Amino acid sequence: MNISITKTTAPKAKPDWHTLKFGNTFTDHMFMMDYEEGRGWHDARIVPYQNISLDPASCVFHYAVEIFEGMKAYYGVDGKIRLFRPEMNANRMNRSGARLCMPEFPVADFMQALKTLVELEKDWIPTLPDTSLYIRPVMIATEPHLGVSISKSYLFYIMLSPVGAYYPEGLNPVKIFVEDEYVRAVKGGTGFTKCGGNYAASLIGQKKAHDLGYSQVLWLDGEHHQYIDEVGTMNVMFKINGEVVTPELTGAILPGVTRDSVIHMLKSWGMKVTERRISLEELHRAAADGSLEEAFGTGTAAVISPIGNLDIAGHSYTVGDGGIGQLSQKLYDSLTGIQWGKLKDEFGWTVEL
Ligand SMILES: *Cc1c(COP(=O)(O)O)cnc(C)c1O
């Protein structure tokens, strides 16, 4: 793939790296590529970060034909820049796209676009401890047509956003609200995809939890409202009686790269990990009898997000001692150790630029 590069003539001032919030600051350039039925993907280009002009009839505005990905580039303690399992994101984006009848974006082109853009923007990768450059690939349907039908044209783009430390004061346990009214996804739906509509539909649950004084939603399955799916926009894991259990991938659950990495890592440590259905009732019992030792969310942004408190059926339970579990801390240190080049990458997960 040939990528044309147009550099900005007006580079932005770099932000104060110490006070960066998530997702508010964008770099100088972006990658863009167009798709037309019959012609395929064409016109790969890196251009100054800019507004996109689209016909108001474009499919994306009416029927939410949009998918995205979330990943990071890390500036290592050894000065090397690393991506973490980027091909998993490329493949996942194609699985999301297939569900929404969007065209496949070749994995090799995804990797080339990503590496070329990050390399060009490497001065935007924060170097302070625990910081990173968040990468947001997006695909939208652009055909101006009001009928509900498969779009004939698409835009793929990648934007970059430097982000500060997720835990400036160390891992911070969160309080979880079990949502039994709204659901995030159903089997047969789009739960396994990163499509914008999933997140639009989840906002009300998140708002409800916040209004009630909680920081995240524990989503239950859409059919029975009985089994645990995810927590906020993270996968969820529980350590019960020394064993780690996590909901199996049913189609309603997003197959997280972090989830997969944690499962591999735990198994490599000789721990028992089981992917299966977990009922709220089982979790309630484990919390009540003390066999629930740790609970945590997993995702690219937070890596590991310890759950310190769970309210189930009117009872408030502290998980472990309400602080960061030993295993949660070890997983966080081990994963981020590989990402920031502090630990040997024995799994072959990182891709150096
Ligand atoms: C992105 C996401 C995750 C985590 O996936 P990672 O690849 O680990 O970042 C989990 N659940 C939902 C709903 C997500 O959108």
Tab-separated table of C-alpha atoms and ligand atoms in Angstrom:
chain	number	residue	atom	x	y	z
A	1	MET	CA	0.000	0.000	0.000
A	2	ASN	CA	1.293	3.415	-0.930
A	3	ILE	CA	0.571	6.072	1.702
A	4	SER	CA	0.847	9.711	0.647
A	5	ILE	CA	1.962	12.010	3.447
A	6	THR	CA	0.990	15.677	3.729
A	7	LYS	CA	2.588	17.279	6.752
A	8	THR	CA	0.982	20.045	8.722
A	9	THR	CA	2.388	23.523	8.282
A	10	ALA	CA	1.065	24.516	11.702
A	11	PRO	CA	2.135	21.936	14.325
A	12	LYS	CA	0.210	22.297	17.577
A	13	ALA	CA	1.887	23.097	20.871
A	14	LYS	CA	2.393	19.934	22.924
A	15	PRO	CA	0.125	19.669	25.977
A	16	ASP	CA	1.201	19.642	29.608
A	17	TRP	CA	1.984	15.929	29.887
A	18	HIS	CA	1.311	15.951	33.648
A	19	THR	CA	-2.344	16.962	33.415
A	20	LEU	CA	-3.501	15.031	30.334
A	21	LYS	CA	-7.072	13.767	30.554
A	22	PHE	CA	-8.265	10.787	28.525
A	23	GLY	CA	-9.280	11.513	24.956
A	24	ASN	CA	-9.219	15.328	24.813
A	25	THR	CA	-5.953	15.977	23.000
A	26	PHE	CA	-5.232	14.909	19.442
A	27	THR	CA	-1.978	14.822	17.520
A	28	ASP	CA	-1.027	16.766	14.378
A	29	HIS	CA	-1.857	14.095	11.787
A	30	MET	CA	-4.360	11.362	10.993
A	31	PHE	CA	-4.547	8.449	8.567
A	32	MET	CA	-7.465	8.272	6.108
A	33	MET	CA	-8.518	5.868	3.360
A	34	ASP	CA	-11.644	5.608	1.215
A	35	TYR	CA	-13.677	2.658	0.009
A	36	GLU	CA	-16.011	2.509	-2.931
A	37	GLU	CA	-17.929	-0.538	-4.085
A	38	GLY	CA	-16.246	-1.890	-7.215
A	39	ARG	CA	-13.039	-0.007	-6.536
A	40	GLY	CA	-12.122	-1.207	-3.077
A	41	TRP	CA	-9.897	0.633	-0.599
A	42	HIS	CA	-7.954	3.468	-2.163
A	43	ASP	CA	-6.229	6.787	-1.544
A	44	ALA	CA	-4.312	5.899	1.625
A	45	ARG	CA	-3.094	9.172	3.082
A	46	ILE	CA	-1.701	10.788	6.175
A	47	VAL	CA	-2.936	14.359	6.414
A	48	PRO	CA	-3.024	17.131	9.009
A	49	TYR	CA	-5.632	16.382	11.727
A	50	GLN	CA	-8.799	17.950	10.353
A	51	ASN	CA	-12.586	18.027	10.250
A	52	ILE	CA	-14.406	15.551	8.053
A	53	SER	CA	-17.011	16.861	5.637
A	54	LEU	CA	-19.892	14.466	4.921
A	55	ASP	CA	-23.297	14.628	3.282
A	56	PRO	CA	-25.999	14.854	5.994
A	57	ALA	CA	-27.603	11.785	4.417
A	58	SER	CA	-24.526	9.624	5.090
A	59	CYS	CA	-25.489	6.202	6.494
A	60	VAL	CA	-23.412	6.662	9.631
A	61	PHE	CA	-25.567	9.566	10.844
A	62	HIS	CA	-28.852	7.707	10.503
A	63	TYR	CA	-28.209	4.042	11.126
A	64	ALA	CA	-25.038	4.079	13.222
A	65	VAL	CA	-22.990	2.134	10.698
A	66	GLU	CA	-19.770	2.721	12.598
A	67	ILE	CA	-17.101	0.560	14.200
A	68	PHE	CA	-13.925	1.437	16.062
A	69	GLU	CA	-10.951	0.031	17.898
A	70	GLY	CA	-8.934	1.083	20.925
A	71	MET	CA	-5.259	0.327	21.450
A	72	LYS	CA	-2.065	2.041	22.586
A	73	ALA	CA	1.553	2.776	21.704
A	74	TYR	CA	3.950	2.783	24.646
A	75	TYR	CA	7.236	4.629	25.063
A	76	GLY	CA	9.425	2.059	26.827
A	77	VAL	CA	11.934	2.597	29.616
A	78	ASP	CA	14.534	1.531	27.017
A	79	GLY	CA	13.444	4.281	24.605
A	80	LYS	CA	11.740	1.814	22.232
A	81	ILE	CA	8.188	2.320	21.055
A	82	ARG	CA	5.915	-0.703	21.358
A	83	LEU	CA	2.442	-1.707	20.224
A	84	PHE	CA	0.623	-4.450	22.159
A	85	ARG	CA	-0.859	-7.327	20.116
A	86	PRO	CA	-2.037	-4.900	17.387
A	87	GLU	CA	-3.096	-7.655	14.992
A	88	MET	CA	-5.757	-8.705	17.481
A	89	ASN	CA	-7.298	-5.252	17.096
A	90	ALA	CA	-7.085	-5.450	13.301
A	91	ASN	CA	-8.814	-8.835	13.290
A	92	ARG	CA	-11.414	-7.764	15.807
A	93	MET	CA	-12.232	-4.697	13.724
A	94	ASN	CA	-12.859	-6.995	10.766
A	95	ARG	CA	-15.156	-9.196	12.855
A	96	SER	CA	-17.046	-6.076	13.963
A	97	GLY	CA	-17.247	-4.930	10.345
A	98	ALA	CA	-18.511	-8.281	9.098
A	99	ARG	CA	-21.418	-8.083	11.588
A	100	LEU	CA	-22.393	-4.656	10.232
A	101	CYS	CA	-21.884	-5.649	6.559
A	102	MET	CA	-18.900	-3.319	6.254
A	103	PRO	CA	-15.923	-4.139	4.019
A	104	GLU	CA	-12.867	-5.917	5.376
A	105	PHE	CA	-9.793	-3.770	5.945
A	106	PRO	CA	-6.670	-5.847	5.154
A	107	VAL	CA	-4.693	-6.603	8.317
A	108	ALA	CA	-1.355	-5.870	6.606
A	109	ASP	CA	-2.618	-2.436	5.532
A	110	PHE	CA	-3.970	-1.792	9.032
A	111	MET	CA	-0.510	-2.561	10.461
A	112	GLN	CA	1.280	-0.411	7.879
A	113	ALA	CA	-1.055	2.542	8.421
A	114	LEU	CA	-0.696	2.239	12.190
A	115	LYS	CA	3.088	1.995	12.209
A	116	THR	CA	3.568	4.792	9.668
A	117	LEU	CA	1.278	7.166	11.571
A	118	VAL	CA	2.691	6.403	15.025
A	119	GLU	CA	6.259	6.728	13.710
A	120	LEU	CA	5.430	10.133	12.191
A	121	GLU	CA	3.808	11.254	15.472
A	122	LYS	CA	6.343	9.727	17.848
A	123	ASP	CA	7.041	13.063	19.537
A	124	TRP	CA	3.429	12.873	20.741
A	125	ILE	CA	4.011	9.692	22.731
A	126	PRO	CA	4.262	10.837	26.328
A	127	THR	CA	7.381	9.584	28.103
A	128	LEU	CA	6.311	10.117	31.730
A	129	PRO	CA	5.731	6.919	33.747
A	130	ASP	CA	2.410	5.141	33.049
A	131	THR	CA	1.490	7.345	30.073
A	132	SER	CA	0.803	6.212	26.507
A	133	LEU	CA	-0.504	7.209	23.101
A	134	TYR	CA	-4.082	6.019	22.620
A	135	ILE	CA	-4.877	4.869	19.074
A	136	ARG	CA	-8.407	5.056	17.716
A	137	PRO	CA	-9.074	3.373	14.333
A	138	VAL	CA	-12.596	4.090	13.023
A	139	MET	CA	-14.683	2.998	10.037
A	140	ILE	CA	-17.888	4.790	8.991
A	141	ALA	CA	-20.428	4.262	6.209
A	142	THR	CA	-20.556	7.378	4.047
A	143	GLU	CA	-23.048	6.680	1.266
A	144	PRO	CA	-25.621	9.505	1.154
A	145	HIS	CA	-28.774	7.418	1.011
A	146	LEU	CA	-31.733	7.287	3.416
A	147	GLY	CA	-32.836	3.742	2.667
A	148	VAL	CA	-31.767	1.192	5.253
A	149	SER	CA	-29.366	-0.729	3.074
A	150	ILE	CA	-25.705	-1.630	2.874
A	151	SER	CA	-23.589	1.422	2.141
A	152	LYS	CA	-21.505	1.447	-1.031
A	153	SER	CA	-18.834	3.794	0.370
A	154	TYR	CA	-16.827	4.006	3.593
A	155	LEU	CA	-14.140	6.032	5.280
A	156	PHE	CA	-11.471	4.430	7.466
A	157	TYR	CA	-9.348	6.670	9.649
A	158	ILE	CA	-6.944	6.486	12.554
A	159	MET	CA	-6.552	9.253	15.102
A	160	LEU	CA	-4.106	9.435	18.001
A	161	SER	CA	-4.486	10.875	21.474
A	162	PRO	CA	-1.772	11.108	24.136
A	163	VAL	CA	-3.093	9.986	27.521
A	164	GLY	CA	-1.831	10.465	31.052
A	165	ALA	CA	-1.484	7.882	33.804
A	166	TYR	CA	-4.796	6.087	34.384
A	167	TYR	CA	-3.940	5.660	38.069
A	168	PRO	CA	-1.869	8.697	39.084
A	169	GLU	CA	-2.135	7.536	42.719
A	170	GLY	CA	-1.868	3.795	42.125
A	171	LEU	CA	-4.592	1.217	41.387
A	172	ASN	CA	-7.885	2.513	42.679
A	173	PRO	CA	-10.683	0.071	43.656
A	174	VAL	CA	-14.131	0.990	42.316
A	175	LYS	CA	-17.701	0.551	43.537
A	176	ILE	CA	-19.965	-1.395	41.207
A	177	PHE	CA	-23.700	-1.159	40.567
A	178	VAL	CA	-25.482	-4.286	39.349
A	179	GLU	CA	-27.805	-3.169	36.546
A	180	ASP	CA	-30.942	-5.307	36.368
A	181	GLU	CA	-33.149	-3.107	34.186
A	182	TYR	CA	-31.130	-2.045	31.145
A	183	VAL	CA	-28.959	-4.430	29.167
A	184	ARG	CA	-25.851	-3.741	27.084
A	185	ALA	CA	-26.146	-6.549	24.572
A	186	VAL	CA	-27.996	-9.731	23.693
A	187	LYS	CA	-26.890	-12.998	22.145
A	188	GLY	CA	-27.228	-12.668	18.387
A	189	GLY	CA	-26.828	-8.893	18.630
A	190	THR	CA	-23.703	-6.764	18.376
A	191	GLY	CA	-22.201	-7.198	21.846
A	192	PHE	CA	-19.033	-8.809	20.485
A	193	THR	CA	-18.350	-5.827	18.213
A	194	LYS	CA	-16.946	-2.418	18.964
A	195	CYS	CA	-19.774	-0.606	17.180
A	196	GLY	CA	-20.821	2.856	18.275
A	197	GLY	CA	-24.444	1.869	18.853
A	198	ASN	CA	-23.487	-0.424	21.753
A	199	TYR	CA	-22.047	2.518	23.631
A	200	ALA	CA	-24.958	4.841	22.878
A	201	ALA	CA	-27.264	2.212	24.382
A	202	SER	CA	-25.096	1.822	27.491
A	203	LEU	CA	-24.979	5.508	28.484
A	204	ILE	CA	-28.222	5.398	30.447
A	205	GLY	CA	-26.968	2.554	32.629
A	206	GLN	CA	-23.740	4.386	33.275
A	207	LYS	CA	-25.674	7.556	34.168
A	208	LYS	CA	-27.947	5.676	36.541
A	209	ALA	CA	-24.942	4.130	38.302
A	210	HIS	CA	-23.230	7.519	38.611
A	211	ASP	CA	-26.397	9.187	39.905
A	212	LEU	CA	-26.623	6.499	42.600
A	213	GLY	CA	-23.009	7.045	43.625
A	214	TYR	CA	-21.312	4.138	41.864
A	215	SER	CA	-18.472	4.339	39.383
A	216	GLN	CA	-19.269	1.423	37.042
A	217	VAL	CA	-22.116	-0.805	35.874
A	218	LEU	CA	-22.057	-4.576	36.141
A	219	TRP	CA	-23.996	-5.662	33.062
A	220	LEU	CA	-26.112	-8.797	33.184
A	221	ASP	CA	-27.046	-10.904	30.173
A	222	GLY	CA	-29.890	-9.616	28.010
A	223	GLU	CA	-31.971	-12.781	28.011
A	224	HIS	CA	-32.255	-13.864	31.653
A	225	HIS	CA	-30.884	-10.770	33.458
A	226	GLN	CA	-29.164	-13.351	35.592
A	227	TYR	CA	-25.655	-14.001	34.278
A	228	ILE	CA	-22.695	-11.657	34.392
A	229	ASP	CA	-21.518	-10.172	31.104
A	230	GLU	CA	-19.154	-7.224	31.603
A	231	VAL	CA	-18.336	-4.280	33.836
A	232	GLY	CA	-18.603	-0.817	32.257
A	233	THR	CA	-16.596	-1.107	29.036
A	234	MET	CA	-14.365	-3.815	30.444
A	235	ASN	CA	-14.370	-7.577	30.711
A	236	VAL	CA	-14.728	-8.871	34.244
A	237	MET	CA	-12.978	-11.573	36.259
A	238	PHE	CA	-13.469	-13.001	39.735
A	239	LYS	CA	-11.105	-14.947	41.954
A	240	ILE	CA	-13.231	-17.412	43.886
A	241	ASN	CA	-11.584	-20.008	46.146
A	242	GLY	CA	-8.235	-19.555	44.414
A	243	GLU	CA	-9.651	-20.040	40.910
A	244	VAL	CA	-10.156	-17.241	38.392
A	245	VAL	CA	-13.488	-17.325	36.585
A	246	THR	CA	-14.631	-15.061	33.767
A	247	PRO	CA	-17.775	-15.068	31.609
A	248	GLU	CA	-17.400	-17.186	28.489
A	249	LEU	CA	-17.637	-15.428	25.125
A	250	THR	CA	-21.293	-15.820	24.205
A	251	GLY	CA	-21.499	-13.295	21.382
A	252	ALA	CA	-22.841	-10.654	23.776
A	253	ILE	CA	-19.407	-10.081	25.298
A	254	LEU	CA	-16.590	-8.078	23.753
A	255	PRO	CA	-13.543	-10.342	23.337
A	256	GLY	CA	-10.959	-8.106	24.968
A	257	VAL	CA	-7.275	-8.223	24.114
A	258	THR	CA	-6.544	-7.613	27.798
A	259	ARG	CA	-8.932	-10.427	28.792
A	260	ASP	CA	-7.128	-12.839	26.489
A	261	SER	CA	-3.714	-11.692	27.733
A	262	VAL	CA	-4.714	-12.059	31.393
A	263	ILE	CA	-6.046	-15.581	30.763
A	264	HIS	CA	-2.755	-16.585	29.075
A	265	MET	CA	-0.673	-14.996	31.782
A	266	LEU	CA	-2.592	-16.634	34.645
A	267	LYS	CA	-2.324	-20.044	32.979
A	268	SER	CA	1.421	-19.531	32.482
A	269	TRP	CA	1.643	-18.981	36.244
A	270	GLY	CA	-0.044	-22.333	36.805
A	271	MET	CA	-3.330	-20.843	37.951
A	272	LYS	CA	-6.703	-22.350	37.192
A	273	VAL	CA	-8.768	-20.123	34.890
A	274	THR	CA	-12.263	-21.037	33.760
A	275	GLU	CA	-14.395	-19.331	31.118
A	276	ARG	CA	-18.003	-20.128	31.897
A	277	ARG	CA	-21.395	-18.725	32.719
A	278	ILE	CA	-21.399	-16.987	36.122
A	279	SER	CA	-24.751	-16.208	37.675
A	280	LEU	CA	-25.340	-13.193	39.876
A	281	GLU	CA	-26.628	-15.637	42.464
A	282	GLU	CA	-23.294	-17.483	42.491
A	283	LEU	CA	-21.442	-14.179	42.842
A	284	HIS	CA	-23.802	-13.169	45.650
A	285	ARG	CA	-23.091	-16.423	47.511
A	286	ALA	CA	-19.324	-16.092	47.001
A	287	ALA	CA	-19.401	-12.502	48.246
A	288	ALA	CA	-21.512	-13.486	51.266
A	289	ASP	CA	-19.468	-16.519	52.367
A	290	GLY	CA	-16.106	-14.858	51.799
A	291	SER	CA	-14.911	-17.134	48.982
A	292	LEU	CA	-14.863	-14.137	46.592
A	293	GLU	CA	-11.234	-13.088	47.030
A	294	GLU	CA	-10.797	-10.588	44.207
A	295	ALA	CA	-12.777	-9.003	41.399
A	296	PHE	CA	-11.463	-6.823	38.592
A	297	GLY	CA	-12.220	-5.406	35.179
A	298	THR	CA	-9.793	-5.747	32.250
A	299	GLY	CA	-9.368	-3.380	29.298
A	300	THR	CA	-6.801	-1.401	27.329
A	301	ALA	CA	-7.416	1.919	29.084
A	302	ALA	CA	-7.205	0.818	32.737
A	303	VAL	CA	-5.446	-2.542	32.133
A	304	ILE	CA	-6.715	-3.913	35.487
A	305	SER	CA	-9.456	-2.131	37.415
A	306	PRO	CA	-9.930	-3.646	40.885
A	307	ILE	CA	-13.486	-3.869	42.189
A	308	GLY	CA	-13.525	-2.964	45.881
A	309	ASN	CA	-17.226	-2.988	46.530
A	310	LEU	CA	-20.279	-4.807	45.148
A	311	ASP	CA	-23.904	-4.097	46.017
A	312	ILE	CA	-26.115	-7.094	45.277
A	313	ALA	CA	-29.813	-7.354	46.117
A	314	GLY	CA	-29.651	-4.683	48.791
A	315	HIS	CA	-26.494	-6.062	50.442
A	316	SER	CA	-23.207	-4.204	50.254
A	317	TYR	CA	-20.131	-6.416	50.022
A	318	THR	CA	-16.502	-5.430	50.344
A	319	VAL	CA	-14.353	-7.558	48.056
A	320	GLY	CA	-11.293	-8.889	49.877
A	321	ASP	CA	-10.225	-6.061	52.166
A	322	GLY	CA	-11.669	-3.472	49.786
A	323	GLY	CA	-8.210	-2.631	48.504
A	324	ILE	CA	-6.197	-3.960	45.591
A	325	GLY	CA	-5.971	-7.727	45.566
A	326	GLN	CA	-2.542	-9.317	45.308
A	327	LEU	CA	-3.347	-10.985	42.023
A	328	SER	CA	-4.834	-7.789	40.537
A	329	GLN	CA	-1.670	-5.893	41.397
A	330	LYS	CA	0.579	-8.647	40.033
A	331	LEU	CA	-1.366	-8.778	36.753
A	332	TYR	CA	-1.225	-5.006	36.405
A	333	ASP	CA	2.530	-4.927	37.065
A	334	SER	CA	3.218	-7.844	34.725
A	335	LEU	CA	1.132	-6.591	31.793
A	336	THR	CA	2.280	-2.991	32.004
A	337	GLY	CA	5.826	-4.238	32.615
A	338	ILE	CA	5.742	-5.885	29.190
A	339	GLN	CA	4.046	-2.864	27.583
A	340	TRP	CA	6.613	-0.370	28.885
A	341	GLY	CA	9.563	-2.663	28.201
A	342	LYS	CA	10.410	-3.142	31.884
A	343	LEU	CA	9.893	-6.914	31.743
A	344	LYS	CA	10.883	-9.495	29.162
A	345	ASP	CA	8.042	-10.158	26.721
A	346	GLU	CA	8.074	-13.937	26.986
A	347	PHE	CA	4.737	-14.190	25.165
A	348	GLY	CA	5.891	-12.338	22.040
A	349	TRP	CA	3.037	-9.873	22.413
A	350	THR	CA	4.732	-6.574	21.669
A	351	VAL	CA	5.564	-5.154	18.249
A	352	GLU	CA	8.436	-2.686	18.246
A	353	LEU	CA	8.296	0.221	15.830
B	1	LIG	C1	-12.943	-2.454	24.345
B	1	LIG	C2	-13.825	-3.170	25.290
B	1	LIG	C3	-13.341	-4.123	26.202
B	1	LIG	C4	-11.880	-4.371	26.432
B	1	LIG	O1	-11.183	-4.786	25.309
B	1	LIG	P1	-9.607	-4.598	25.259
B	1	LIG	O2	-9.244	-5.155	23.929
B	1	LIG	O3	-9.049	-5.381	26.379
B	1	LIG	O4	-9.341	-3.142	25.391
B	1	LIG	C5	-14.256	-4.826	26.965
B	1	LIG	N1	-15.581	-4.579	26.879
B	1	LIG	C6	-16.076	-3.655	26.045
B	1	LIG	C7	-17.538	-3.433	25.990
B	1	LIG	C8	-15.218	-2.917	25.226
B	1	LIG	O5	-15.707	-1.983	24.413
